[in-house]
PDB file of C-alpha atoms and ligand atoms in Angstrom:
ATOM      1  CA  UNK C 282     108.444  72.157  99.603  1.00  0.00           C
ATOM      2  CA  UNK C 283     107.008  68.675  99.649  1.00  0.00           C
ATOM      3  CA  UNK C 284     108.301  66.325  96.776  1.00  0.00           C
ATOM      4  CA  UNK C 285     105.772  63.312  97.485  1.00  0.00           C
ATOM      5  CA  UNK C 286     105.840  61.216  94.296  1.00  0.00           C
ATOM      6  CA  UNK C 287     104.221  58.124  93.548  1.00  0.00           C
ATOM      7  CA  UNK C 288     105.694  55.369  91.023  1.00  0.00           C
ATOM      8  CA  UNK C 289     104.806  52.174  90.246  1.00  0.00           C
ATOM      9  CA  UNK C 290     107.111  49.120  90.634  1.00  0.00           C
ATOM     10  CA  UNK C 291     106.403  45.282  89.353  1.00  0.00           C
ATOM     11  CA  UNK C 292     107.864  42.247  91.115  1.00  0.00           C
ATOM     12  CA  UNK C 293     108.580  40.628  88.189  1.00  0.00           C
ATOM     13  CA  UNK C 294     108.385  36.734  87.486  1.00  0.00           C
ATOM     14  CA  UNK C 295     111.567  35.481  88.196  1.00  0.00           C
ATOM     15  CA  UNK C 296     110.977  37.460  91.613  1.00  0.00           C
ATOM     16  CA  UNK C 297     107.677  35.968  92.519  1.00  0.00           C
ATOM     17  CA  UNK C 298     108.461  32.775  91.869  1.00  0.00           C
ATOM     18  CA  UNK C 299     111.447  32.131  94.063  1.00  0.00           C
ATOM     19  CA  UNK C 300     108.986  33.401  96.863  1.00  0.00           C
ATOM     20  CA  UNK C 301     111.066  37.062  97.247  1.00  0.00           C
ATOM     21  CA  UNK C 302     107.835  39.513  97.481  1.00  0.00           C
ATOM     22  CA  UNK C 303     107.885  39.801 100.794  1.00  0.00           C
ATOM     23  CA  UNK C 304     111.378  40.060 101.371  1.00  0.00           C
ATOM     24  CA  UNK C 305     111.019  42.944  98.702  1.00  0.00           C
ATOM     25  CA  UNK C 306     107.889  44.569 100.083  1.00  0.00           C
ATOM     26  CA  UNK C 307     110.080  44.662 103.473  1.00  0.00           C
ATOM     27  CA  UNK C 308     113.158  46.288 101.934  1.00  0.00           C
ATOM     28  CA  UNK C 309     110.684  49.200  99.995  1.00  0.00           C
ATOM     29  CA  UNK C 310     109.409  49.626 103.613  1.00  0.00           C
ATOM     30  CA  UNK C 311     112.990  50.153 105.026  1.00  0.00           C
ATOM     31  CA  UNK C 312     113.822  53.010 102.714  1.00  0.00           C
ATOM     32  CA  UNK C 313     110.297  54.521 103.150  1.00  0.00           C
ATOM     33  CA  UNK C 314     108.227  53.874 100.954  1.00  0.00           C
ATOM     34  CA  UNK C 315     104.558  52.755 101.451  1.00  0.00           C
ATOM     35  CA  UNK C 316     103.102  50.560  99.625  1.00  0.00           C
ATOM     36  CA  UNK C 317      99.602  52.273  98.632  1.00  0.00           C
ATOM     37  CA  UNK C 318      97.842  49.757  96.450  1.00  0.00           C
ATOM     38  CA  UNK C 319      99.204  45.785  95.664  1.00  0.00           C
ATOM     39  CA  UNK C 320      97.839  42.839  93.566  1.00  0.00           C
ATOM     40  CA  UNK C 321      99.272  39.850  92.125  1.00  0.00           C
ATOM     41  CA  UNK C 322      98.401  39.205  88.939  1.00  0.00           C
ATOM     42  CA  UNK C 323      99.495  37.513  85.631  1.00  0.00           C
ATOM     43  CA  UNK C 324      98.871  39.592  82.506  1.00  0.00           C
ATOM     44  CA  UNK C 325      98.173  38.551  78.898  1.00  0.00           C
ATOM     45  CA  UNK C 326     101.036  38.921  76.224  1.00  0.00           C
ATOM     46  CA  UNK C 327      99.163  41.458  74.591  1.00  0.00           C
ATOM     47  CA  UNK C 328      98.822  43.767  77.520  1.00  0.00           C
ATOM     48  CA  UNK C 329     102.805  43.436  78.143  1.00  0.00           C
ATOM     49  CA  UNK C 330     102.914  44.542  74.857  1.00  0.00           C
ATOM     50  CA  UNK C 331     101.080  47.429  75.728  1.00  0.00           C
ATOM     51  CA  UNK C 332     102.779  48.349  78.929  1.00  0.00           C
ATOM     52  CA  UNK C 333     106.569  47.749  76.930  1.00  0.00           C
ATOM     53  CA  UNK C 334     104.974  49.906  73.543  1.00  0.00           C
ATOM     54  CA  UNK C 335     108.256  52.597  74.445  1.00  0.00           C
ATOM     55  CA  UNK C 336     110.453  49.361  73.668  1.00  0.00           C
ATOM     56  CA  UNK C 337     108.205  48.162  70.483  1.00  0.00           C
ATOM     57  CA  UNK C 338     111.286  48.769  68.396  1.00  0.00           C
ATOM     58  CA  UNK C 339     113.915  46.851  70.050  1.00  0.00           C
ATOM     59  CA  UNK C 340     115.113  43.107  69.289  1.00  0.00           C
ATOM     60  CA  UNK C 341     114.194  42.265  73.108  1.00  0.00           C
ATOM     61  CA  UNK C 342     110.760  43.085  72.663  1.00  0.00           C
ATOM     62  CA  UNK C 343     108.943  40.254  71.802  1.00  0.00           C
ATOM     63  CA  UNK C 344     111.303  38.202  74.696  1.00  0.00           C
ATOM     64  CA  UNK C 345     110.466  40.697  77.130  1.00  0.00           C
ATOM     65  CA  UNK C 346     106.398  40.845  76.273  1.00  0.00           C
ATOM     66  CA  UNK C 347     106.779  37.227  76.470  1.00  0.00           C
ATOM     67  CA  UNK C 348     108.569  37.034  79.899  1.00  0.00           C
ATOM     68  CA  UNK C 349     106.470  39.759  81.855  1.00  0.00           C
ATOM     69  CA  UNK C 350     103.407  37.214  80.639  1.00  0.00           C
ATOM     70  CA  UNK C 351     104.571  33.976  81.405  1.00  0.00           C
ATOM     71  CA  UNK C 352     103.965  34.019  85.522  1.00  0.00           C
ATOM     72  CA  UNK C 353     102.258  36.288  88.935  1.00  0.00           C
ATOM     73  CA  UNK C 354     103.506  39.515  89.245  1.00  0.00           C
ATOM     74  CA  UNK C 355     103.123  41.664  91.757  1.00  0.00           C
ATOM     75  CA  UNK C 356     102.472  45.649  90.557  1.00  0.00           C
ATOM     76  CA  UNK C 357     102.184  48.116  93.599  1.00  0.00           C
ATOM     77  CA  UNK C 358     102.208  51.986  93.801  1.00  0.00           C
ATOM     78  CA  UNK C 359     104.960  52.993  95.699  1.00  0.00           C
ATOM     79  CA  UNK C 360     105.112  56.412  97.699  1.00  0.00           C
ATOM     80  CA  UNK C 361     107.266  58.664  98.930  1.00  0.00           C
ATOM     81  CA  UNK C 362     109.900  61.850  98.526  1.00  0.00           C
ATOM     82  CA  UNK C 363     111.103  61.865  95.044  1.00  0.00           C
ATOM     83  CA  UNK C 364     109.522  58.476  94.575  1.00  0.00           C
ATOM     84  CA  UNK C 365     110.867  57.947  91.201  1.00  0.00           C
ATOM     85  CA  UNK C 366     114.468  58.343  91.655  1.00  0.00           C
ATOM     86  CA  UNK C 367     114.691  57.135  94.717  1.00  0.00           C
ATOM     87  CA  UNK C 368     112.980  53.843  93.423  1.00  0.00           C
ATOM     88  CA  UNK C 369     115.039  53.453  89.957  1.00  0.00           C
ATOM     89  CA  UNK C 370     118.304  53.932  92.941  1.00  0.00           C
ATOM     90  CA  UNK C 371     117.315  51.195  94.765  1.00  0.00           C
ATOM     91  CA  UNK C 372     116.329  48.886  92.242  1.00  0.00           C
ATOM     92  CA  UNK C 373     119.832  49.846  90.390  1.00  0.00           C
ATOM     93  CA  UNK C 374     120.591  49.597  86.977  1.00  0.00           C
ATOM     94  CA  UNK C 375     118.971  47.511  84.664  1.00  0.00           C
ATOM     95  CA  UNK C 376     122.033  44.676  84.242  1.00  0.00           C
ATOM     96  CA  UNK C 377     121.966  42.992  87.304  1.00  0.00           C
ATOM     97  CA  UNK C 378     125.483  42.958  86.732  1.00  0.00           C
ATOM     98  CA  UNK C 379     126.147  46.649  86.718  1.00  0.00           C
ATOM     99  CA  UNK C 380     123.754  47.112  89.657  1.00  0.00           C
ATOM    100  CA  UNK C 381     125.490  49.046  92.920  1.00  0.00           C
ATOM    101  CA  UNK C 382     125.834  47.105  96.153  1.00  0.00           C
ATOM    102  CA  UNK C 383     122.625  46.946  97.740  1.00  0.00           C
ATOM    103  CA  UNK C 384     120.561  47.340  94.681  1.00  0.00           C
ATOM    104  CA  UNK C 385     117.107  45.171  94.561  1.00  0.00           C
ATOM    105  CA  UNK C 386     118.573  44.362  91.038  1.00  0.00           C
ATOM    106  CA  UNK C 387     122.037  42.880  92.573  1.00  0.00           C
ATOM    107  CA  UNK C 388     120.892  40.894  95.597  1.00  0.00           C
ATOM    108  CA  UNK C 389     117.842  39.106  93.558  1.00  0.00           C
ATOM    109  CA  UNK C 390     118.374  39.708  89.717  1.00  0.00           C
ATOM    110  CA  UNK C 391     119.470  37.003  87.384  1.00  0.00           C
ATOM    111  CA  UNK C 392     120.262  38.407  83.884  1.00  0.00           C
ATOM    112  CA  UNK C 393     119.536  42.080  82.247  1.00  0.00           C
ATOM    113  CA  UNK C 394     116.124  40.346  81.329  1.00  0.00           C
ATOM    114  CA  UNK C 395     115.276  38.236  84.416  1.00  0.00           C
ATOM    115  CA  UNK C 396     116.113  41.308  86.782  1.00  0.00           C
ATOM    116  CA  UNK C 397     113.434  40.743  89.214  1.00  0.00           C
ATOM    117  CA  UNK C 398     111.949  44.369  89.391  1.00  0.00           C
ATOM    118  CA  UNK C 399     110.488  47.512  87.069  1.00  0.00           C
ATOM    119  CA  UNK C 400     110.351  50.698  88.173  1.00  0.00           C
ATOM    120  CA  UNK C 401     109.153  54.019  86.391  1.00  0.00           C
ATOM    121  CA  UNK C 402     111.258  55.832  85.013  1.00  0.00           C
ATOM    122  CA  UNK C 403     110.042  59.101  85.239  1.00  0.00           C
ATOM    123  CA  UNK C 404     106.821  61.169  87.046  1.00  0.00           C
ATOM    124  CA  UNK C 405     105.144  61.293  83.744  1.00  0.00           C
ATOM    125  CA  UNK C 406     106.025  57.635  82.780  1.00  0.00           C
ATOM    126  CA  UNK C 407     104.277  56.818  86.206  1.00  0.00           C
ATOM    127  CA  UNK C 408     101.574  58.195  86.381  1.00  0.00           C
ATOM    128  CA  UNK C 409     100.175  56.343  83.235  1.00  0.00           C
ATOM    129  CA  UNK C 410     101.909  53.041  84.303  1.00  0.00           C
ATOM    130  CA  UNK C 411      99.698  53.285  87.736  1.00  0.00           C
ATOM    131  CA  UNK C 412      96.559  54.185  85.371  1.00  0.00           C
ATOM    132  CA  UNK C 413      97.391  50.915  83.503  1.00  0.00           C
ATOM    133  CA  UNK C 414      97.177  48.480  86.534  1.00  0.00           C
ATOM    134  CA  UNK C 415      95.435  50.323  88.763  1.00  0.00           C
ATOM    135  CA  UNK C 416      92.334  52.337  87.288  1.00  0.00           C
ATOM    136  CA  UNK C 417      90.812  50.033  85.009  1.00  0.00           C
TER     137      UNK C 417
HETATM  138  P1  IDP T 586     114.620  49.393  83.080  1.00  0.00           P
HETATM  139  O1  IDP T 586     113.763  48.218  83.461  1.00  0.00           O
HETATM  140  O2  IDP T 586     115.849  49.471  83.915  1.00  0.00           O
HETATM  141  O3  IDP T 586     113.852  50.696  83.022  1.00  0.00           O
HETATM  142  P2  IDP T 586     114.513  49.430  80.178  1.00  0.00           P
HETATM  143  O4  IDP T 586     115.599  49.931  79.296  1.00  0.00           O
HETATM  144  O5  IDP T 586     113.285  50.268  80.320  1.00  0.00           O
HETATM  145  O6  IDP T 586     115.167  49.111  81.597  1.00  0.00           O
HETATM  146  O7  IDP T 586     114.125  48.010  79.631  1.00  0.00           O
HETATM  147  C1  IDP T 586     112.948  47.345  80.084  1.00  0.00           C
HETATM  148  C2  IDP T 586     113.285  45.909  80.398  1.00  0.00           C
HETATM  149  O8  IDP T 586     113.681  45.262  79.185  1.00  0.00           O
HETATM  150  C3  IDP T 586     114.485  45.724  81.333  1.00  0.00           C
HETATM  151  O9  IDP T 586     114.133  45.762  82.693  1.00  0.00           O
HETATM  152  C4  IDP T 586     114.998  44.366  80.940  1.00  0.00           C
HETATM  153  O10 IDP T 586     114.273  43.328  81.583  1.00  0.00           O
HETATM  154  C5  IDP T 586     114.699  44.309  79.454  1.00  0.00           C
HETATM  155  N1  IDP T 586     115.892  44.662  78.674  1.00  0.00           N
HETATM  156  C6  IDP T 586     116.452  45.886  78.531  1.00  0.00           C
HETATM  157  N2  IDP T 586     117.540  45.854  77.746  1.00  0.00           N
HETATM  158  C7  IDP T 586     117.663  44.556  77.375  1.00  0.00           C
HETATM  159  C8  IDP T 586     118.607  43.861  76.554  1.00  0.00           C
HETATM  160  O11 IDP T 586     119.546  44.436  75.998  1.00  0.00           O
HETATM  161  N3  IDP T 586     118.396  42.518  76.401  1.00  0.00           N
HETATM  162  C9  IDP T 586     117.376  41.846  76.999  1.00  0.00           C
HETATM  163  N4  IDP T 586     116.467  42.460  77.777  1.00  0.00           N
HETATM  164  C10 IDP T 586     116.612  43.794  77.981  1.00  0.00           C
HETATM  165 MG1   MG T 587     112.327  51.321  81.789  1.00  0.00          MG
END
């Protein structure tokens, strides 16, 4: 049974602008992945605020809407087996701190909110993430 997913996944502004989107396109190529669609972009607060609605409660929010706004970022659909998983693995966890060795998040991430990358977190979640940069 095939398991081809796709997900999306954001090189977020801290990431783009130390230059690292190639080095991170290369390493999503090295597990597998192709990248099926790319653009750089910067987005208005108020569509951040959109994309981050799940978070709309939390005292980060209006930080993190903020942040995702402020520079490029690169948004790409990413395919492959079990896309989704295998993406939120290698990015690791959200603390660049408590990311695994190897992690996109540990080699490149600064801080739990400067942590370079997103990544959906689940088929369902993706699917309308790629919808929101992709099929407007
Ligand atoms: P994820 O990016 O690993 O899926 P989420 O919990 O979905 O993590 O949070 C979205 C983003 O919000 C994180 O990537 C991070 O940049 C930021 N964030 C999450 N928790 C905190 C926090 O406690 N303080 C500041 N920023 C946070
Ligand atoms: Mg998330």
């Amino acid at each position: 049974m095939s398991n081809i997913e796709q997900t999306l996944s954001i090189i977020k502004p801290d990431a783009v602008e130390r230059n690292l989107e190639n080095e991170i396109k290369q390493i999503f190529k090295k597990n597998g992945f192709s990248i099926l669609k790319e653009k750089k972009i910067q987005i208005e607060k108020s569509e951040a605020e959109k994309f981050y609605k799940v978070h709309e409660t939390k005292p980060f929010y209006d930080d993190l809407c903020s942040y995702l706004s402020s520079g490029p970022i690169v948004a790409m659909v990413l395919e492959k087996k079990n896309a989704v998983l295998a993406n939120r693995e290698l990015m690791g966890a959200t603390n660049p701190k408590d990311a695994e060795e190897g992690t996109i998040r540990k080699k490149y991430g600064i801080s739990i909110d400067k942590n370079s990358i997103h990544g959906s977190d689940s088929v369902e979640n993706a699917k309308i993430e790629i919808n929101f940069f992709f099929n407007v």
